[in-house]
Short mmCIF file of C-alpha atoms in Angstrom, two decimals:
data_model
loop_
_atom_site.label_atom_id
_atom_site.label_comp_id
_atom_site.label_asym_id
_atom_site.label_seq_id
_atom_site.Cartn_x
_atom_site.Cartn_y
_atom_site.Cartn_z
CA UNK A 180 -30.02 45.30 36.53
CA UNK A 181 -29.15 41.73 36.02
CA UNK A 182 -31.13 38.98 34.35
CA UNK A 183 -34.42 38.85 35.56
CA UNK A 184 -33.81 41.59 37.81
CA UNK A 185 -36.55 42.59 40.31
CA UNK A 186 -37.14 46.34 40.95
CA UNK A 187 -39.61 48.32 43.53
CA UNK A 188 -40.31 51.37 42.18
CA UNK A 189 -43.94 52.48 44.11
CA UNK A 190 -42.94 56.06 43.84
CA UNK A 191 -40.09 57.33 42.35
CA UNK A 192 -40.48 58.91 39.10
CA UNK A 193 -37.39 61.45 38.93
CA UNK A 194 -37.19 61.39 34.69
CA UNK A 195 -38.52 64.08 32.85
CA UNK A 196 -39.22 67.67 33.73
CA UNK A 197 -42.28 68.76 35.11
CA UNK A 198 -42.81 70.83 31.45
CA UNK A 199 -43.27 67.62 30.09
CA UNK A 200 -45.65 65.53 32.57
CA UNK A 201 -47.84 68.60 31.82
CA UNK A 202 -47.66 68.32 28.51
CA UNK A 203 -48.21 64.33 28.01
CA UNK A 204 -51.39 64.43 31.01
CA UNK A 205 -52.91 67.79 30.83
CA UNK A 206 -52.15 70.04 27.61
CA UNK A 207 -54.21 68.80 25.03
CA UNK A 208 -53.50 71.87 22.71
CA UNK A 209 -49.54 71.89 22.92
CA UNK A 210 -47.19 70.69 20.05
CA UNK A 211 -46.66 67.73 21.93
CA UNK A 212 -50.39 66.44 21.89
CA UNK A 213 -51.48 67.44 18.26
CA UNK A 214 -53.55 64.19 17.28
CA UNK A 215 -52.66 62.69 14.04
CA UNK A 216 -55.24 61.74 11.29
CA UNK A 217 -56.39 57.91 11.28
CA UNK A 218 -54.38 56.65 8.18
CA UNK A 219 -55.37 52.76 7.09
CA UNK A 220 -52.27 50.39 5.39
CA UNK A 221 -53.63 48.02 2.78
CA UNK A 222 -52.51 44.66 2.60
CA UNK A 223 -53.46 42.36 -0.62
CA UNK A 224 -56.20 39.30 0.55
CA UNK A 225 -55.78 40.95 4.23
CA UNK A 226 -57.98 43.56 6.24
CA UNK A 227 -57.14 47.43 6.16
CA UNK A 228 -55.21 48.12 9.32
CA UNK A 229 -56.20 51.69 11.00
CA UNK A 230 -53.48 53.12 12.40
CA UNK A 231 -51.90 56.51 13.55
CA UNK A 232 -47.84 57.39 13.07
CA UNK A 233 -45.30 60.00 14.22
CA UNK A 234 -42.16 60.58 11.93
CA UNK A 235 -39.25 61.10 14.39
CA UNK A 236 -35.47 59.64 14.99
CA UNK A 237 -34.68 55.96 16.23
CA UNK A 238 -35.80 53.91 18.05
CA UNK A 239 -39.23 54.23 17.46
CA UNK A 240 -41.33 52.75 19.60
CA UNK A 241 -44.29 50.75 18.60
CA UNK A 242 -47.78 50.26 20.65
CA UNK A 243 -49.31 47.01 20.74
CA UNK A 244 -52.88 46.91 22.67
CA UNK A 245 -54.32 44.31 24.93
CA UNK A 246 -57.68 41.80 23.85
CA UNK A 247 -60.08 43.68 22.65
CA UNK A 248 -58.12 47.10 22.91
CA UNK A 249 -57.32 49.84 20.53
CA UNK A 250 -55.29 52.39 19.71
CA UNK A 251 -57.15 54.90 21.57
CA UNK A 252 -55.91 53.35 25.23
CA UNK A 253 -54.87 55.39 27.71
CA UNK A 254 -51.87 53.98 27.71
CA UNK A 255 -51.08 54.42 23.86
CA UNK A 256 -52.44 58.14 23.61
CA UNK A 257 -49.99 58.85 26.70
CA UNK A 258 -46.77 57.31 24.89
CA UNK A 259 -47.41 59.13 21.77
CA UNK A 260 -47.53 61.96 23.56
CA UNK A 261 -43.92 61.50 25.25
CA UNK A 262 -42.51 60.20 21.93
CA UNK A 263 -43.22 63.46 20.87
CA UNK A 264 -41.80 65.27 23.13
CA UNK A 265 -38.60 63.65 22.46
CA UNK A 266 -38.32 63.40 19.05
CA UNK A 267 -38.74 59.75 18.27
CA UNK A 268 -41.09 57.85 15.52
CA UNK A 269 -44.29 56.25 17.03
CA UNK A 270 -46.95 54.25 15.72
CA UNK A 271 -50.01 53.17 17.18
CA UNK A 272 -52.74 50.48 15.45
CA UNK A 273 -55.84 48.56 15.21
CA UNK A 274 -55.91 44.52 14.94
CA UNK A 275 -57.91 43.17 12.14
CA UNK A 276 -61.60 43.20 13.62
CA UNK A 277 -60.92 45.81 16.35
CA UNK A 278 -61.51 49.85 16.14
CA UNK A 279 -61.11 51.67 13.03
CA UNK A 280 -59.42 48.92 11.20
CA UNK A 281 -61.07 46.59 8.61
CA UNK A 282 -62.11 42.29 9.13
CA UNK A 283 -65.03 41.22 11.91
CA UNK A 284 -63.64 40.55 15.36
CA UNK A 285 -65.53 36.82 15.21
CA UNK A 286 -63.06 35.75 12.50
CA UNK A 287 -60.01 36.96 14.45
CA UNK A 288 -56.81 35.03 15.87
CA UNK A 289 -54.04 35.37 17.54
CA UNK A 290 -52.23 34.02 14.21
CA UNK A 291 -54.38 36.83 12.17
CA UNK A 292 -53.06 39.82 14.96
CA UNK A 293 -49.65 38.30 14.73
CA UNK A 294 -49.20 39.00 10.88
CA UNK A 295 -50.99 42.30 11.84
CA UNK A 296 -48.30 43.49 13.96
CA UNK A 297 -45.80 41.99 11.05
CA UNK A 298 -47.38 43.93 8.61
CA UNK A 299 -46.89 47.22 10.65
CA UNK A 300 -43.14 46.49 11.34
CA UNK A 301 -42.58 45.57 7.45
CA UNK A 302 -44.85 47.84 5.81
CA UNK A 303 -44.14 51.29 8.46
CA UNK A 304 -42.12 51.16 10.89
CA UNK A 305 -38.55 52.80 10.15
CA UNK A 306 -35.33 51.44 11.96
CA UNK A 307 -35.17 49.41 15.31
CA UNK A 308 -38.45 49.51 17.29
CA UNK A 309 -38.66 49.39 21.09
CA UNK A 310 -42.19 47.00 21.03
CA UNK A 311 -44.68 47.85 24.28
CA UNK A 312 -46.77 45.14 24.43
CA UNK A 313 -50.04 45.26 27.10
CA UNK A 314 -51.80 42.24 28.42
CA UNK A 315 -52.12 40.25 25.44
CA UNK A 316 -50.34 42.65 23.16
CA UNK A 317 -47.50 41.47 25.20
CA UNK A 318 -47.73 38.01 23.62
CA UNK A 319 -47.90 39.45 20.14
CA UNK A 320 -44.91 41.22 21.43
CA UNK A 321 -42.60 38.20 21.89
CA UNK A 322 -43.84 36.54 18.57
CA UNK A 323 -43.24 39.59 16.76
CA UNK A 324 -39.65 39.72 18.62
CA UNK A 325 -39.17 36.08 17.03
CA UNK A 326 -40.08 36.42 13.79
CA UNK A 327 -38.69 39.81 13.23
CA UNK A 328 -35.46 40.13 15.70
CA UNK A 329 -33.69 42.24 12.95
CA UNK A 330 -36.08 45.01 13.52
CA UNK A 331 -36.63 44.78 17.39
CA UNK A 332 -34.42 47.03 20.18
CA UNK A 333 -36.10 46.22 22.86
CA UNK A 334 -39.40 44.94 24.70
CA UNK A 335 -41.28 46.36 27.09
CA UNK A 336 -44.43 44.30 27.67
CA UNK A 337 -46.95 45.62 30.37
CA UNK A 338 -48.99 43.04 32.30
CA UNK A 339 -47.71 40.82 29.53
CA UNK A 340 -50.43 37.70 28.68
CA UNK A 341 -48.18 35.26 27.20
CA UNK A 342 -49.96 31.66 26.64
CA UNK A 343 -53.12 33.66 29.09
CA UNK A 344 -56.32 32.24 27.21
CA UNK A 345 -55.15 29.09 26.23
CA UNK A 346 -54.13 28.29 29.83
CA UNK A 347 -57.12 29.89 31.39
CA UNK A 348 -59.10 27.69 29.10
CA UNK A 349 -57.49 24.81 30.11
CA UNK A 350 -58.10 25.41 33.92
CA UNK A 351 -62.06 25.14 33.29
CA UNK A 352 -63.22 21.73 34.32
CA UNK A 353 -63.39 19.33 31.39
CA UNK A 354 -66.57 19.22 31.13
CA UNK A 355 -66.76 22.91 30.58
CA UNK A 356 -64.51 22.82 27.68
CA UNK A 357 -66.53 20.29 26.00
CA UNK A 358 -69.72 22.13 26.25
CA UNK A 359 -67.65 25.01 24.48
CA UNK A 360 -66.21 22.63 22.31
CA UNK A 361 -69.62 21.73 21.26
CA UNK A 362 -70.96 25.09 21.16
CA UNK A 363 -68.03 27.12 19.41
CA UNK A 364 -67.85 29.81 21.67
CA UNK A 365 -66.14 30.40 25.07
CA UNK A 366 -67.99 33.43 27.13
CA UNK A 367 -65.09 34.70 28.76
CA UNK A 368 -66.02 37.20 31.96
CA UNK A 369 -64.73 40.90 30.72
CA UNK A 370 -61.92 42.04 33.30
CA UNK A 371 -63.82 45.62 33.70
CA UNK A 372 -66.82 44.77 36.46
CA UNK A 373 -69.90 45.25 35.06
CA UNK A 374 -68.97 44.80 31.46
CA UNK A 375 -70.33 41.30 30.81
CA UNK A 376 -68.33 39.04 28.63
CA UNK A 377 -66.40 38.42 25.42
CA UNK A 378 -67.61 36.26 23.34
CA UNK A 379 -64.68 34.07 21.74
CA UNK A 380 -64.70 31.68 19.62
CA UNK A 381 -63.70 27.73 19.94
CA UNK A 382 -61.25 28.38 16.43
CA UNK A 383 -59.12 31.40 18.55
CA UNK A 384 -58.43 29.05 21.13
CA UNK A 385 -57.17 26.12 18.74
CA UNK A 386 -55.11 28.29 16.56
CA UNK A 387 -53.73 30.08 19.72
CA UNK A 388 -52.40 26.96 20.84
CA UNK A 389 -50.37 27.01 17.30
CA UNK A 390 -48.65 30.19 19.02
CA UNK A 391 -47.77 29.38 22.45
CA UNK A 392 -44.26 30.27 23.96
CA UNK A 393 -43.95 29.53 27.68
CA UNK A 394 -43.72 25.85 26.75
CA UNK A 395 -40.07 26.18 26.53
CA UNK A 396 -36.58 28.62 25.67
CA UNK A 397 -37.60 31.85 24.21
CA UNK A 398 -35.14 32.54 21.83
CA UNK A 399 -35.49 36.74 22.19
CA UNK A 400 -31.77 38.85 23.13
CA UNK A 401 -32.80 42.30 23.05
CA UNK A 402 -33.35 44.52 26.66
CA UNK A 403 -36.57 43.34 27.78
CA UNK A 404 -38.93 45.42 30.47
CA UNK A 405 -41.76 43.60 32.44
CA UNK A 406 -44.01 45.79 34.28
CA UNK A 407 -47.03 44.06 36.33
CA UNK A 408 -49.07 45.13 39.18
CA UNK A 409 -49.22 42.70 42.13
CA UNK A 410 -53.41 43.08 42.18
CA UNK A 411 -54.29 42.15 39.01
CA UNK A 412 -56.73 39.62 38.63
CA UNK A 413 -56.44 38.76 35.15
CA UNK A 414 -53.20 38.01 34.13
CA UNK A 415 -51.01 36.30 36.97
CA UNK A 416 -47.60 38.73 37.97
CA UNK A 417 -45.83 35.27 38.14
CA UNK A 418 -46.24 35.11 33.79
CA UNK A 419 -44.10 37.86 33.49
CA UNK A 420 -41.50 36.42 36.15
CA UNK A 421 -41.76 32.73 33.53
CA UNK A 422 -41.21 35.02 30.61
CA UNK A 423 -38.56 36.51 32.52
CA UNK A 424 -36.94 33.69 33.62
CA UNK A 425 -36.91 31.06 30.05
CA UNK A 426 -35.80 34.11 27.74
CA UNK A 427 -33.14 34.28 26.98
CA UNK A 428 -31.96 37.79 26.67
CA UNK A 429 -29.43 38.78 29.66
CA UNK A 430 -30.74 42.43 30.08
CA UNK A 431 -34.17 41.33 31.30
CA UNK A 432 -35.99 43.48 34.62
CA UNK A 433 -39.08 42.55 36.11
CA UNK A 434 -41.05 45.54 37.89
CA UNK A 435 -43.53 44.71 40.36
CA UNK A 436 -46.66 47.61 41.39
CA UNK A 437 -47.37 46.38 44.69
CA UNK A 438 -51.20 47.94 44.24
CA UNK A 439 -50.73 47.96 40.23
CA UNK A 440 -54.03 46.20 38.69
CA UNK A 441 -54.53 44.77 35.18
CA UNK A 442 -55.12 47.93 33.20
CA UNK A 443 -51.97 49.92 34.74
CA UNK A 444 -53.69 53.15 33.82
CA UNK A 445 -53.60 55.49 37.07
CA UNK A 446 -51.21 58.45 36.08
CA UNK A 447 -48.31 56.90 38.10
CA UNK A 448 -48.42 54.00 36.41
CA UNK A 449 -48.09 55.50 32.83
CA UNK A 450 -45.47 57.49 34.69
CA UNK A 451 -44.01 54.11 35.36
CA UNK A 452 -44.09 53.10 31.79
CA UNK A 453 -43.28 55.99 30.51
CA UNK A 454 -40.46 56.23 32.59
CA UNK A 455 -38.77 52.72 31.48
CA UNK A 456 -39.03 53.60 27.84
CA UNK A 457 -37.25 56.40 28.45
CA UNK A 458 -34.43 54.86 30.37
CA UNK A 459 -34.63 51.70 27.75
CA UNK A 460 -34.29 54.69 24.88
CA UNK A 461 -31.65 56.52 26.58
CA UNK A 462 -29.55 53.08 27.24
CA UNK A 463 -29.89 52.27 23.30
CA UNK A 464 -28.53 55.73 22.56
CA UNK A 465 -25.48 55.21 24.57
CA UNK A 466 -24.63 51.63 23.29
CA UNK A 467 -25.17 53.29 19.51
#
């Protein structure tokens, strides 16, 4: 499809065999599922990153989670699962402060996860990666696409969060911002119901503003994939159609869930997902 393509796909998920849904949703036991030890890459003056890898052929494809997300997701455990069962590399990880990984989550930043995601492509990753990048791991995505465009093959960023907090903190009436300003802390409303808040700091807003990218031209060529459900609440569908439309990458599709939500974890959504990797994959392999 063309740039910035729009595509409705609410129910059409022809790739793959039936043998292999099976095995990425309901056969924990088969080769395709076997879970991989928790291995930890040390960085000098940094915190231990947790993280989980599969050796296979390229493109690999590299998971990047959401706020407040690990590498257990839904989502991630899923794509591990179909990397598998074709044969390529995948890596799954832990920001600073978050899961299994080392650092406290009140001293992280979006500046802090960005060299975390670095780190990962420098230190493990082997050959181009295809980047999936959810909610705000979608952000991290495109900075990790800019500073490292010699390793990316392609993006495919899932309710992607570009520029999300600092804007939503700049839509609370001024006098709201000041009383966090004075404070330190923002208490953000959790997206799950019933889940209370997260507590972020006044210092991950400021240095998030140091990352921005909506602001202008985002100087990213490789195929990029924007999947976003039409209900969620969180993160507005339109961010993906602005990232969509100031990249500047020609190969660029935006897919719209008419009843997708924030999370995009009901099976036919990671079918979905799943389902654009695999026809992102298969499209590297025939340009190569």
């Amino acid at each position: 499809m063309a740039a910035a393509g729009l595509s409705w796909l609410p129910g059409l998920f022809g790739v793959g065999s039936a043998a292999m849904w099976r095995q990425i949703f309901w056969s924990p036991h088969s080769a395709g599922c076997r879970r991989k030890s928790t291995k930890y890459l040390t960085r000098p003056d940094q915190p231990k990153l947790a993280y989980k890898q599969i050796k296979g052929r390229s493109p690999g494809v590299l998971f990047v989670p959401g706020f407040a997300s690990t590498m257990k997701a839904q989502k991630a455990v899923a794509l591990e699962k179909f990397c598998t069962s074709l044969g390529h590399s995948f890596i799954r990880f832990d920001y600073s402060g978050c899961g299994a990984s080392g650092g406290v989550f009140s001293e992280s930043s979006i500046g802090q996860w960005k060299k975390d995601v670095l780190a990962v492509l420098d230190e493990l990753a082997e050959g181009p990666q295809v980047i999936v990048g959810s909610s705000m791991g979608g952000w991290l995505m495109l900075l990790a696409a800019l500073a490292r465009p010699e390793k990316i093959a392609a993006l495919v960023g899932i309710a992607t969060g570009a520029d999300y907090l600092v804007n939503a903190f700049k839509q609370l009436p001024l006098e709201v911002q000041k009383e966090i300003e004075t404070k330190g802390e923002w208490y953000m409303p959790n997206i799950l119901k019933d889940m209370g808040f997260h507590k972020i700091p006044y210092k991950f807003i400021k240095d998030a503003e140091n990352h921005c990218v909506l602001h202008s031209t985002i100087p990213i060529t490789c195929p990029v994939r924007l999947i976003h459900g039409l209900e969620d609440t969180h993160i507005p569908w339109q961010i993906s159609m602005k990232v969509a439309e100031i990249v500047l990458a020609k190969d660029v599709d935006v897919i719209l869930r008419k009843h997708g939500q924030h999370q995009m974890s009901e099976k036919d959504d990671i079918k979905l997902i799943i389902n654009t990797i695999d026809d992102v994959i298969d499209k590297l392999t025939t340009l190569a």
